[in-house]
Amino acid sequence: EAGVTQFPSHSVIEKGQTVTLRCDPISGHDNLYWYRRVMGKEIKFLLHFVKESKQDESGMPNNRFLAERTGGTYSTLKVQPAELEDSGVYFCASSLGGGVYGYTFGSGTRLTVV
Amino acid sequence: SQQGEEDPQALSIQEGENATMNCSYKTSINNLQWYRQNSGRGLVHLILIRSNEREKHSGRLRVTLDTSKKSSSLLITASRAADTASYFCATAGSSNTGKLIFGQGTTLQVKP
């Protein structure tokens, strides 16, 4: 089965610009999660979708971040406008049943804001 | 301090030796998971241990969980150069909402 796919793998943008990250989960996985790792710090939860609904968005840092999952398939995470502190690696993961058997992560998108 | 703290932060061993990494956490959990990240790649799920389990094995991996001490350890036996990576523990809370809390990770270098 195909894994979790994220793109782009790398993105370099200027402060104030907009970037959209995309995640394609494993087909049939209703649960989709976004995490990010800011340089030198731990991996932090951003939000959780169950199908197209936001189950938990307590980790979203501020209103410059907007996540969507229209149709319950792929998800996008938009950062607008990007700030320097948004630089880091953004991971997406999907799972069956809330992750009781573990999660499958994508390779991540490395975002650099200059 | 953050939940899911790991030690050591960095570990360097020779091929064939065993590597042990430890993880501590703060709140009650449903399960604890270990992940590996090779340089520039995504997180790979290694093993999951539930809160009612004390030890679990998978190939060369052995995980222990002590809920009274809120700690876990990951042992990699007979290490190989290909085991060089960062290792993270992650806890799923007792409400099991699916949200994971990660530690900062242990960077393991296995020298050939």
Short mmCIF file of C-alpha atoms in Angstrom, two decimals:
data_model
loop_
_atom_site.label_atom_id
_atom_site.label_comp_id
_atom_site.label_asym_id
_atom_site.label_seq_id
_atom_site.Cartn_x
_atom_site.Cartn_y
_atom_site.Cartn_z
CA GLU A 1 0.00 0.00 0.00
CA ALA A 2 1.20 3.53 -0.65
CA GLY A 3 2.40 5.42 2.40
CA VAL A 4 1.61 8.93 3.54
CA THR A 5 2.75 11.40 0.92
CA GLN A 6 3.70 14.97 1.60
CA PHE A 7 4.71 17.70 -0.77
CA PRO A 8 6.61 19.72 -1.33
CA SER A 9 9.52 18.06 0.41
CA HIS A 10 11.23 21.42 0.77
CA SER A 11 9.98 24.98 0.56
CA VAL A 12 11.89 28.21 0.95
CA ILE A 13 9.79 31.35 1.11
CA GLU A 14 10.20 34.92 2.21
CA LYS A 15 8.65 36.29 5.35
CA GLY A 16 5.15 37.51 4.61
CA GLN A 17 4.51 35.07 1.78
CA THR A 18 2.00 32.25 1.78
CA VAL A 19 2.82 28.57 1.64
CA THR A 20 0.51 25.58 1.33
CA LEU A 21 1.61 22.14 2.38
CA ARG A 22 -0.22 19.05 1.26
CA CYS A 23 -0.65 15.63 2.79
CA ASP A 24 -2.13 12.55 1.17
CA PRO A 25 -2.89 9.94 3.84
CA ILE A 26 -3.08 6.20 3.35
CA SER A 27 -6.29 5.39 1.55
CA GLY A 28 -9.01 4.50 4.02
CA HIS A 29 -7.36 6.16 7.01
CA ASP A 30 -9.97 8.44 8.51
CA ASN A 31 -7.56 9.95 11.03
CA LEU A 32 -5.06 12.52 9.80
CA TYR A 33 -2.65 14.49 11.97
CA TRP A 34 -0.28 17.37 11.48
CA TYR A 35 2.85 17.80 13.60
CA ARG A 36 5.85 20.05 13.31
CA ARG A 37 9.38 20.14 14.60
CA VAL A 38 10.92 23.55 14.99
CA MET A 39 14.70 23.50 14.90
CA GLY A 40 16.21 21.83 17.94
CA LYS A 41 12.90 21.32 19.68
CA GLU A 42 10.53 18.42 20.12
CA ILE A 43 7.93 17.33 17.62
CA LYS A 44 4.67 19.03 18.50
CA PHE A 45 1.09 18.20 17.66
CA LEU A 46 -0.80 20.72 15.55
CA LEU A 47 -4.17 19.19 14.80
CA HIS A 48 -6.20 16.07 14.17
CA PHE A 49 -8.85 15.39 11.54
CA VAL A 50 -11.36 12.61 11.58
CA LYS A 51 -12.51 12.46 8.00
CA GLU A 52 -13.21 16.09 7.12
CA SER A 53 -13.87 17.26 10.68
CA LYS A 54 -11.33 18.89 12.96
CA GLN A 55 -11.27 16.71 16.05
CA ASP A 56 -8.60 18.63 17.90
CA GLU A 57 -6.82 21.78 16.78
CA SER A 58 -5.39 22.70 20.15
CA GLY A 59 -1.84 22.70 18.83
CA MET A 60 -2.32 25.26 16.07
CA PRO A 61 -0.03 28.13 17.04
CA ASN A 62 -2.14 31.03 15.79
CA ASN A 63 -4.62 32.13 13.17
CA ARG A 64 -1.96 32.35 10.49
CA PHE A 65 -2.29 28.60 10.17
CA LEU A 66 -5.28 27.10 8.38
CA ALA A 67 -5.79 23.39 7.86
CA GLU A 68 -8.42 21.84 5.66
CA ARG A 69 -9.44 18.36 4.64
CA THR A 70 -12.22 18.76 2.15
CA GLY A 71 -13.91 15.49 1.29
CA GLY A 72 -11.99 13.67 3.98
CA THR A 73 -9.13 12.68 1.71
CA TYR A 74 -6.02 14.81 1.39
CA SER A 75 -5.31 17.71 3.71
CA THR A 76 -3.66 21.08 3.23
CA LEU A 77 -1.95 23.29 5.77
CA LYS A 78 -1.65 26.91 4.77
CA VAL A 79 0.57 29.42 6.50
CA GLN A 80 -0.35 33.00 5.70
CA PRO A 81 1.59 35.20 6.18
CA ALA A 82 4.67 33.15 7.05
CA GLU A 83 6.98 34.33 9.82
CA LEU A 84 10.58 33.36 10.53
CA GLU A 85 9.57 31.23 13.54
CA ASP A 86 7.42 29.05 11.30
CA SER A 87 10.55 27.42 9.89
CA GLY A 88 10.79 23.75 10.67
CA VAL A 89 9.70 20.33 9.46
CA TYR A 90 5.99 19.69 9.13
CA PHE A 91 4.93 16.07 9.42
CA CYS A 92 1.65 14.50 8.50
CA ALA A 93 0.47 11.16 9.82
CA SER A 94 -2.54 8.96 9.30
CA SER A 95 -4.02 6.06 11.18
CA LEU A 96 -6.91 3.71 11.57
CA GLY A 97 -8.89 3.78 14.78
CA GLY A 98 -7.24 6.73 16.44
CA GLY A 99 -3.78 5.25 16.27
CA VAL A 100 -4.14 2.36 18.66
CA TYR A 101 -1.88 0.38 16.35
CA GLY A 102 0.51 3.24 15.66
CA TYR A 103 0.69 5.90 13.04
CA THR A 104 2.20 6.13 9.58
CA PHE A 105 4.11 9.33 9.06
CA GLY A 106 5.05 11.04 5.85
CA SER A 107 8.56 12.19 5.05
CA GLY A 108 7.75 15.73 6.09
CA THR A 109 8.00 19.12 4.46
CA ARG A 110 11.00 21.21 5.44
CA LEU A 111 9.86 24.83 5.48
CA THR A 112 12.39 27.62 5.60
CA VAL A 113 11.19 31.18 5.98
CA VAL A 114 13.84 33.79 5.19
CA SER B 1 10.35 20.39 31.38
CA GLN B 2 8.65 18.67 28.49
CA GLN B 3 6.74 15.41 28.63
CA GLY B 4 8.47 12.58 26.86
CA GLU B 5 12.00 13.51 27.82
CA GLU B 6 14.65 11.19 26.56
CA ASP B 7 18.17 10.43 27.54
CA PRO B 8 20.79 10.36 26.46
CA GLN B 9 20.40 13.09 23.88
CA ALA B 10 23.21 11.56 21.88
CA LEU B 11 24.76 8.11 21.88
CA SER B 12 27.71 6.78 19.91
CA ILE B 13 28.53 3.08 19.88
CA GLN B 14 30.40 0.50 17.82
CA GLU B 15 28.62 -1.88 15.50
CA GLY B 16 27.61 -5.02 17.37
CA GLU B 17 27.13 -3.28 20.70
CA ASN B 18 23.77 -2.73 22.33
CA ALA B 19 22.13 0.69 22.54
CA THR B 20 19.76 1.71 25.30
CA MET B 21 17.62 4.83 25.24
CA ASN B 22 15.32 6.01 27.98
CA CYS B 23 12.14 8.05 27.97
CA SER B 24 10.20 9.65 30.80
CA TYR B 25 6.75 11.13 30.69
CA LYS B 26 4.46 13.00 33.02
CA THR B 27 0.81 12.09 32.55
CA SER B 28 -1.13 8.83 32.44
CA ILE B 29 -1.01 7.12 29.09
CA ASN B 30 -2.90 4.68 26.91
CA ASN B 31 0.24 3.57 25.10
CA LEU B 32 3.82 4.60 24.37
CA GLN B 33 5.38 4.36 20.95
CA TRP B 34 8.92 4.53 19.62
CA TYR B 35 9.78 6.04 16.26
CA ARG B 36 12.96 6.31 14.23
CA GLN B 37 13.91 9.13 11.90
CA ASN B 38 16.72 8.66 9.45
CA SER B 39 18.40 11.84 8.33
CA GLY B 40 16.09 13.91 6.15
CA ARG B 41 13.35 11.31 6.15
CA GLY B 42 10.04 10.76 7.86
CA LEU B 43 9.24 9.09 11.13
CA VAL B 44 9.05 5.31 11.06
CA HIS B 45 6.93 3.54 13.64
CA LEU B 46 9.00 0.92 15.46
CA ILE B 47 6.96 -0.48 18.29
CA LEU B 48 3.94 0.29 20.48
CA ILE B 49 3.56 -0.82 24.08
CA ARG B 50 0.27 -0.49 25.90
CA SER B 51 -0.06 0.79 29.43
CA ASN B 52 -0.91 -2.68 30.73
CA GLU B 53 2.18 -4.24 29.17
CA ARG B 54 5.62 -4.29 30.75
CA GLU B 55 7.84 -5.56 27.99
CA LYS B 56 7.62 -6.08 24.28
CA HIS B 57 9.99 -7.45 21.66
CA SER B 58 10.24 -6.94 17.94
CA GLY B 59 13.27 -8.38 16.21
CA ARG B 60 16.34 -6.71 17.72
CA LEU B 61 14.19 -4.24 19.62
CA ARG B 62 13.13 -4.61 23.22
CA VAL B 63 10.91 -2.06 24.90
CA THR B 64 10.06 -1.89 28.56
CA LEU B 65 7.45 0.24 30.27
CA ASP B 66 7.25 1.11 33.95
CA THR B 67 4.05 3.06 34.53
CA SER B 68 4.83 3.53 38.23
CA LYS B 69 7.98 5.44 37.27
CA LYS B 70 6.44 6.85 34.10
CA SER B 71 9.39 5.67 32.07
CA SER B 72 10.24 3.46 29.15
CA SER B 73 13.42 2.15 27.60
CA LEU B 74 14.30 1.04 24.10
CA LEU B 75 17.08 -1.49 23.69
CA ILE B 76 18.57 -2.20 20.29
CA THR B 77 20.70 -5.32 20.38
CA ALA B 78 23.59 -6.13 18.07
CA SER B 79 23.48 -2.68 16.51
CA ARG B 80 24.29 -2.07 12.86
CA ALA B 81 25.50 1.01 11.03
CA ALA B 82 22.04 1.20 9.45
CA ASP B 83 20.56 1.81 12.92
CA THR B 84 22.15 5.27 12.89
CA ALA B 85 19.19 7.63 13.27
CA SER B 86 17.24 9.71 15.74
CA TYR B 87 14.87 7.83 18.02
CA PHE B 88 11.78 9.36 19.57
CA CYS B 89 9.35 8.15 22.16
CA ALA B 90 5.77 9.38 21.94
CA THR B 91 2.91 8.93 24.36
CA ALA B 92 -0.78 8.67 23.65
CA GLY B 93 -2.83 9.95 26.58
CA SER B 94 -5.24 7.83 28.56
CA SER B 95 -8.18 9.48 26.79
CA ASN B 96 -6.59 8.18 23.58
CA THR B 97 -7.67 11.05 21.40
CA GLY B 98 -4.92 10.12 18.98
CA LYS B 99 -2.69 13.06 19.87
CA LEU B 100 0.91 12.05 20.51
CA ILE B 101 3.35 13.86 22.74
CA PHE B 102 6.93 13.43 21.59
CA GLY B 103 10.21 13.63 23.39
CA GLN B 104 13.16 15.54 21.99
CA GLY B 105 14.76 12.35 20.80
CA THR B 106 18.05 10.49 21.09
CA THR B 107 20.54 10.69 18.25
CA LEU B 108 22.24 7.33 17.82
CA GLN B 109 25.41 6.88 15.84
CA VAL B 110 26.61 3.36 15.17
CA LYS B 111 30.17 3.24 13.93
CA PRO B 112 31.11 0.44 11.54
#
